[in-house]
Tab-separated table of C-alpha atoms in Angstrom:
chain	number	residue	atom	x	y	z
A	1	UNK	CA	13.035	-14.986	-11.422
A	2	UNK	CA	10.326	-13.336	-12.767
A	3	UNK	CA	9.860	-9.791	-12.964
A	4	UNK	CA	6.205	-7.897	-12.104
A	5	UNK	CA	5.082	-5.067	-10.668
A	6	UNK	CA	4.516	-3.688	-7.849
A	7	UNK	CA	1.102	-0.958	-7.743
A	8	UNK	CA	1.015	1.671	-5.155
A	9	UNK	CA	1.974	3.349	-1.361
A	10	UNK	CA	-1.589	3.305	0.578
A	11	UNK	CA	-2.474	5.022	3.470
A	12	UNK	CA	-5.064	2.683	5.140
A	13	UNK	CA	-7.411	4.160	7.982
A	14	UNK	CA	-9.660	1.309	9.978
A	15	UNK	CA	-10.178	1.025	13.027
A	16	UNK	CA	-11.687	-2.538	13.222
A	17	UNK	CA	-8.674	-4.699	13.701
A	18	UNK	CA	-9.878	-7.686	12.191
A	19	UNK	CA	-10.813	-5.874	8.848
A	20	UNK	CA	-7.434	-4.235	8.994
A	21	UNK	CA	-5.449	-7.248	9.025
A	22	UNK	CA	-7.786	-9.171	5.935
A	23	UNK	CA	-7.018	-5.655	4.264
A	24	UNK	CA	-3.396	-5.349	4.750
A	25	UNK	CA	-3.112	-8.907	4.116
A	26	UNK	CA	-4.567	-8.892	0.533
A	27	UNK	CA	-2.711	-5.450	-0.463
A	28	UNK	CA	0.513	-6.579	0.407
A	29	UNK	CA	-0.017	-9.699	-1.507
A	30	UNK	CA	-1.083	-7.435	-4.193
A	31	UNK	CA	1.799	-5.709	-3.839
A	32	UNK	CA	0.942	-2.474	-2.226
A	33	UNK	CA	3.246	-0.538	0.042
A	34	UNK	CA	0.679	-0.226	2.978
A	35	UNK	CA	0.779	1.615	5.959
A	36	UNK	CA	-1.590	1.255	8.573
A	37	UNK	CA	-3.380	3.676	11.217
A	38	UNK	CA	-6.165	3.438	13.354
A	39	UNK	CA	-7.342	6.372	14.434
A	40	UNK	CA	-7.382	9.765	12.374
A	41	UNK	CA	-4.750	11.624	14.048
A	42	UNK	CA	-2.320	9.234	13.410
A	43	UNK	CA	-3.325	9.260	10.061
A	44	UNK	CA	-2.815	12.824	9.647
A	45	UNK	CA	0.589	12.328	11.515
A	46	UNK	CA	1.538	9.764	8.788
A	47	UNK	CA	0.054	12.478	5.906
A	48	UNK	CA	2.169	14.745	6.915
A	49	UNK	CA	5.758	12.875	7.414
A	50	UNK	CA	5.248	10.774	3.925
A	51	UNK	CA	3.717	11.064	0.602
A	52	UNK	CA	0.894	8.022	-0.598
A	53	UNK	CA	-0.387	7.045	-4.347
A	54	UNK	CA	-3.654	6.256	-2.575
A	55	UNK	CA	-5.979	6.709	0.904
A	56	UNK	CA	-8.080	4.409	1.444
A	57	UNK	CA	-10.164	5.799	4.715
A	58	UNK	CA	-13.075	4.214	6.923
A	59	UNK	CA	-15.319	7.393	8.011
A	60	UNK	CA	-16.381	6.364	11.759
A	61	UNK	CA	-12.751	6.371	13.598
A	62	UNK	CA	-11.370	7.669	16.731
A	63	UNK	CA	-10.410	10.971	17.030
A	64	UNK	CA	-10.262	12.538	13.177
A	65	UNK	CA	-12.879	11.151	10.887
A	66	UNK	CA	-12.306	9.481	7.588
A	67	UNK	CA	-13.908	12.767	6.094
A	68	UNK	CA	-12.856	14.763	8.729
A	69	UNK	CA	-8.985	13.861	7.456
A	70	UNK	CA	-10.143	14.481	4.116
A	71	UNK	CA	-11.668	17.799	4.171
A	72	UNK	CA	-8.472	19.000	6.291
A	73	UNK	CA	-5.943	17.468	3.829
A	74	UNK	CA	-7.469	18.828	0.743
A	75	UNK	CA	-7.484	22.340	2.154
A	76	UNK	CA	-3.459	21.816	1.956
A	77	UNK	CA	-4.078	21.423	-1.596
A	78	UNK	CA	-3.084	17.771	-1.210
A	79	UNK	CA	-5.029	15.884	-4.104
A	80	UNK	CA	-4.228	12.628	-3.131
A	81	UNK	CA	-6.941	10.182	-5.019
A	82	UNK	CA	-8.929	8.774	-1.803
A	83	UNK	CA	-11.205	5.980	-1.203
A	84	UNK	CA	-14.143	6.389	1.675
A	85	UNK	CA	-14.694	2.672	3.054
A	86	UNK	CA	-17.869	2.660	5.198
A	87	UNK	CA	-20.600	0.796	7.149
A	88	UNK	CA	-22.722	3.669	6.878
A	89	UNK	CA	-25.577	2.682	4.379
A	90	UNK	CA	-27.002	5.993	3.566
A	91	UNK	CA	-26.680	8.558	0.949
A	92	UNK	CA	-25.870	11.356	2.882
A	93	UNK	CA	-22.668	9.840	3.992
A	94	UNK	CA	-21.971	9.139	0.310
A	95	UNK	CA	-22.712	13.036	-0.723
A	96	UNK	CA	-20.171	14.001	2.310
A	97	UNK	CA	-17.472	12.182	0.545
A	98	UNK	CA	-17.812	13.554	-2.288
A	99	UNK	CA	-18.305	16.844	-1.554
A	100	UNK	CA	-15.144	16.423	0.628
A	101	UNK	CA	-13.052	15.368	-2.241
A	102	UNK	CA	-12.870	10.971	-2.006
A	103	UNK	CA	-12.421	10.122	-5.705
A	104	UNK	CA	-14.693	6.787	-4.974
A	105	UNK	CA	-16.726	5.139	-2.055
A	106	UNK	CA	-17.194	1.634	-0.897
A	107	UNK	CA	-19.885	0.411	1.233
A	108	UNK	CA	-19.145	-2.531	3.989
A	109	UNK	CA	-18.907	-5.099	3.191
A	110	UNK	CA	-17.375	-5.884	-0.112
A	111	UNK	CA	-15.740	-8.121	-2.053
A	112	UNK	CA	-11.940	-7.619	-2.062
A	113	UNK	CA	-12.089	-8.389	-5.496
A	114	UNK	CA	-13.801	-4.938	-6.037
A	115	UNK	CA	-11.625	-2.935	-3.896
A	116	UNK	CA	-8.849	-3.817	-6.439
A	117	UNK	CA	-11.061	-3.063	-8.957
A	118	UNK	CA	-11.378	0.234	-7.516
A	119	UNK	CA	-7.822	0.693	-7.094
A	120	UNK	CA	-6.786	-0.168	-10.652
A	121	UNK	CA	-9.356	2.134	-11.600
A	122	UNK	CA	-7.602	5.460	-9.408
A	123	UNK	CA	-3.985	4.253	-11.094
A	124	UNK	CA	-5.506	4.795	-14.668
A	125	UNK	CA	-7.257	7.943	-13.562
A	126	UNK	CA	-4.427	9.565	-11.737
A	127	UNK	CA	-1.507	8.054	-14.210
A	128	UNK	CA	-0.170	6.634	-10.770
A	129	UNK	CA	2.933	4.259	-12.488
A	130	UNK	CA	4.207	0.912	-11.401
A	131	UNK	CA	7.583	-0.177	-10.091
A	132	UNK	CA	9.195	-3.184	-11.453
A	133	UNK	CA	9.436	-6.280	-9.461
A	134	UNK	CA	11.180	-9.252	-9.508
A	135	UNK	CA	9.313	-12.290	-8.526
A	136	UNK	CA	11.783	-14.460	-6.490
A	137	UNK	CA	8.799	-16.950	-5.706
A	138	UNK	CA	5.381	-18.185	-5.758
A	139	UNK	CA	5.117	-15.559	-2.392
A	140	UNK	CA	8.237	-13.665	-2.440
A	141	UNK	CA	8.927	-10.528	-4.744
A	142	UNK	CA	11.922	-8.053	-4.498
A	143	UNK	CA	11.407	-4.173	-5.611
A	144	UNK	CA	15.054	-3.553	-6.066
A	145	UNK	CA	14.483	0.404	-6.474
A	146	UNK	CA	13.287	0.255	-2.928
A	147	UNK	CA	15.200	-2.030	-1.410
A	148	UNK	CA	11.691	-4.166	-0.099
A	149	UNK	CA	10.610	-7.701	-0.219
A	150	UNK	CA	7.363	-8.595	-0.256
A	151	UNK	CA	6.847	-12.041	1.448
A	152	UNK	CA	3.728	-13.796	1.930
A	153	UNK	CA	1.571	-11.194	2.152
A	154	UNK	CA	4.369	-9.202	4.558
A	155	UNK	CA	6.944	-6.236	3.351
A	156	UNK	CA	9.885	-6.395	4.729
A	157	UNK	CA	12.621	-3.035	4.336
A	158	UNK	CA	16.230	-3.962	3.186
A	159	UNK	CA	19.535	-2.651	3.776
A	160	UNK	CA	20.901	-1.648	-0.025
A	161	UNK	CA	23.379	-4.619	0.969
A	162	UNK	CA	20.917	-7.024	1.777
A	163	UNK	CA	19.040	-6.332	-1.203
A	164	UNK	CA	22.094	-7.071	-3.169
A	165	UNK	CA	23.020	-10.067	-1.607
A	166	UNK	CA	19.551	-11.491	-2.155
A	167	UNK	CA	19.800	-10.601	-5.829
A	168	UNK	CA	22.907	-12.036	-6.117
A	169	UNK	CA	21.990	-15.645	-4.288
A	170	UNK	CA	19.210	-15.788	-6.708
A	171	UNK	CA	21.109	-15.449	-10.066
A	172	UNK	CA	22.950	-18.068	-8.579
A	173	UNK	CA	20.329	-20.396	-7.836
A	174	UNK	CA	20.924	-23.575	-7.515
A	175	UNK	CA	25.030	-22.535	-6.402
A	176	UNK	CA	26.889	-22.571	-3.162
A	177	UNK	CA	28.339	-19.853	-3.090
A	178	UNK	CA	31.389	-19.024	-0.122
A	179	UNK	CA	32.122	-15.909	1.469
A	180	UNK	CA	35.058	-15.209	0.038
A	181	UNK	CA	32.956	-15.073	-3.487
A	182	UNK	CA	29.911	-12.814	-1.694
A	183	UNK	CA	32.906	-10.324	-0.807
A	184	UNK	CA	34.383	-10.459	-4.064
A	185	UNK	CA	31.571	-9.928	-6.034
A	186	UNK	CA	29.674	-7.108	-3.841
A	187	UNK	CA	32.002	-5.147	-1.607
């Protein structure tokens, strides 16, 4: 075992389902705690029931836009650092973000590689901190403090029990271990 890190909670808004899942894919793999909306009001809904590191938000969604959600959410004083993902070529868009308080904007398409430039960029600008995580695998990594596992590109929620008995099969690599021992050792 290895141990890493893992980066940040995102709120992702996009509507397009096919740029979602590439998206999600690649952030989980990255590490990222992501949740997922597709339409502004559920967005808003997910805003206001948990807290994020970052938003990453498409402009042209159903029923709240991208700004839309940002204007309203910064007039709660929430200073979330945002990123505006859009197809929208023009510099008026652009200005709109900004003046509604995204912290940087990326125009469709682009290279994943610069989204996590982007990203790394808002954790040094906003002091966000890491979380260590053990790397179990080439595609599996455990977060104990959270109790998740991150597997291929997936994040899964453990029980504190689960997590434990993971951790504990994996210092024993290698080991059969019985029952009776699991009991033992973490009950």
């Amino acid at each position: 075992m290895k141990k890493g890190t893992v980066s940040m909670k995102i709120l992702l808004l996009e509507d397009d389902p096919i740029l979602s899942d590439i998206l999600l894919c690649h952030l989980n793999k990255h590490m990222h705690q992501t949740t997922h909306c597709d339409n502004g009001q559920l967005a808003s809904d997910a805003l206001n029931d948990q807290k994020f590191d970052l938003l990453i938000l498409d402009i042209n969604v159903p029923k709240l836009s991208g700004i839309d959600l940002l204007k309203e959410i910064r007039t709660y004083q929430n200073n979330t650092p945002a990123i505006i993902i859009t197809a929208f070529q023009d510099t008026a868009h652009l200005k709109k973000g900004f003046e509604n308080g995204c912290d940087d904007y990326i125009k469709k398409p682009f290279d994943l590689e610069e989204l996590d430039l982007r990203i790394k960029n808002i954790q040094k600008r906003f002091h966000i901190v890491n979380e260590e995580a053990l790397k179990l695998d080439d595609n599996i990594s455990l977060i104990v403090s959270k109790n998740r596992l991150f597997a291929n590109g997936i994040s899964y929620t453990l029980t504190r029990k689960e997590c434990k008995i993971l951790l504990y099969l994996c210092n024993q690599k290698g080991k059969v271990i019985s029952s009776e021992e699991l009991i033992q050792n973490l009950w």
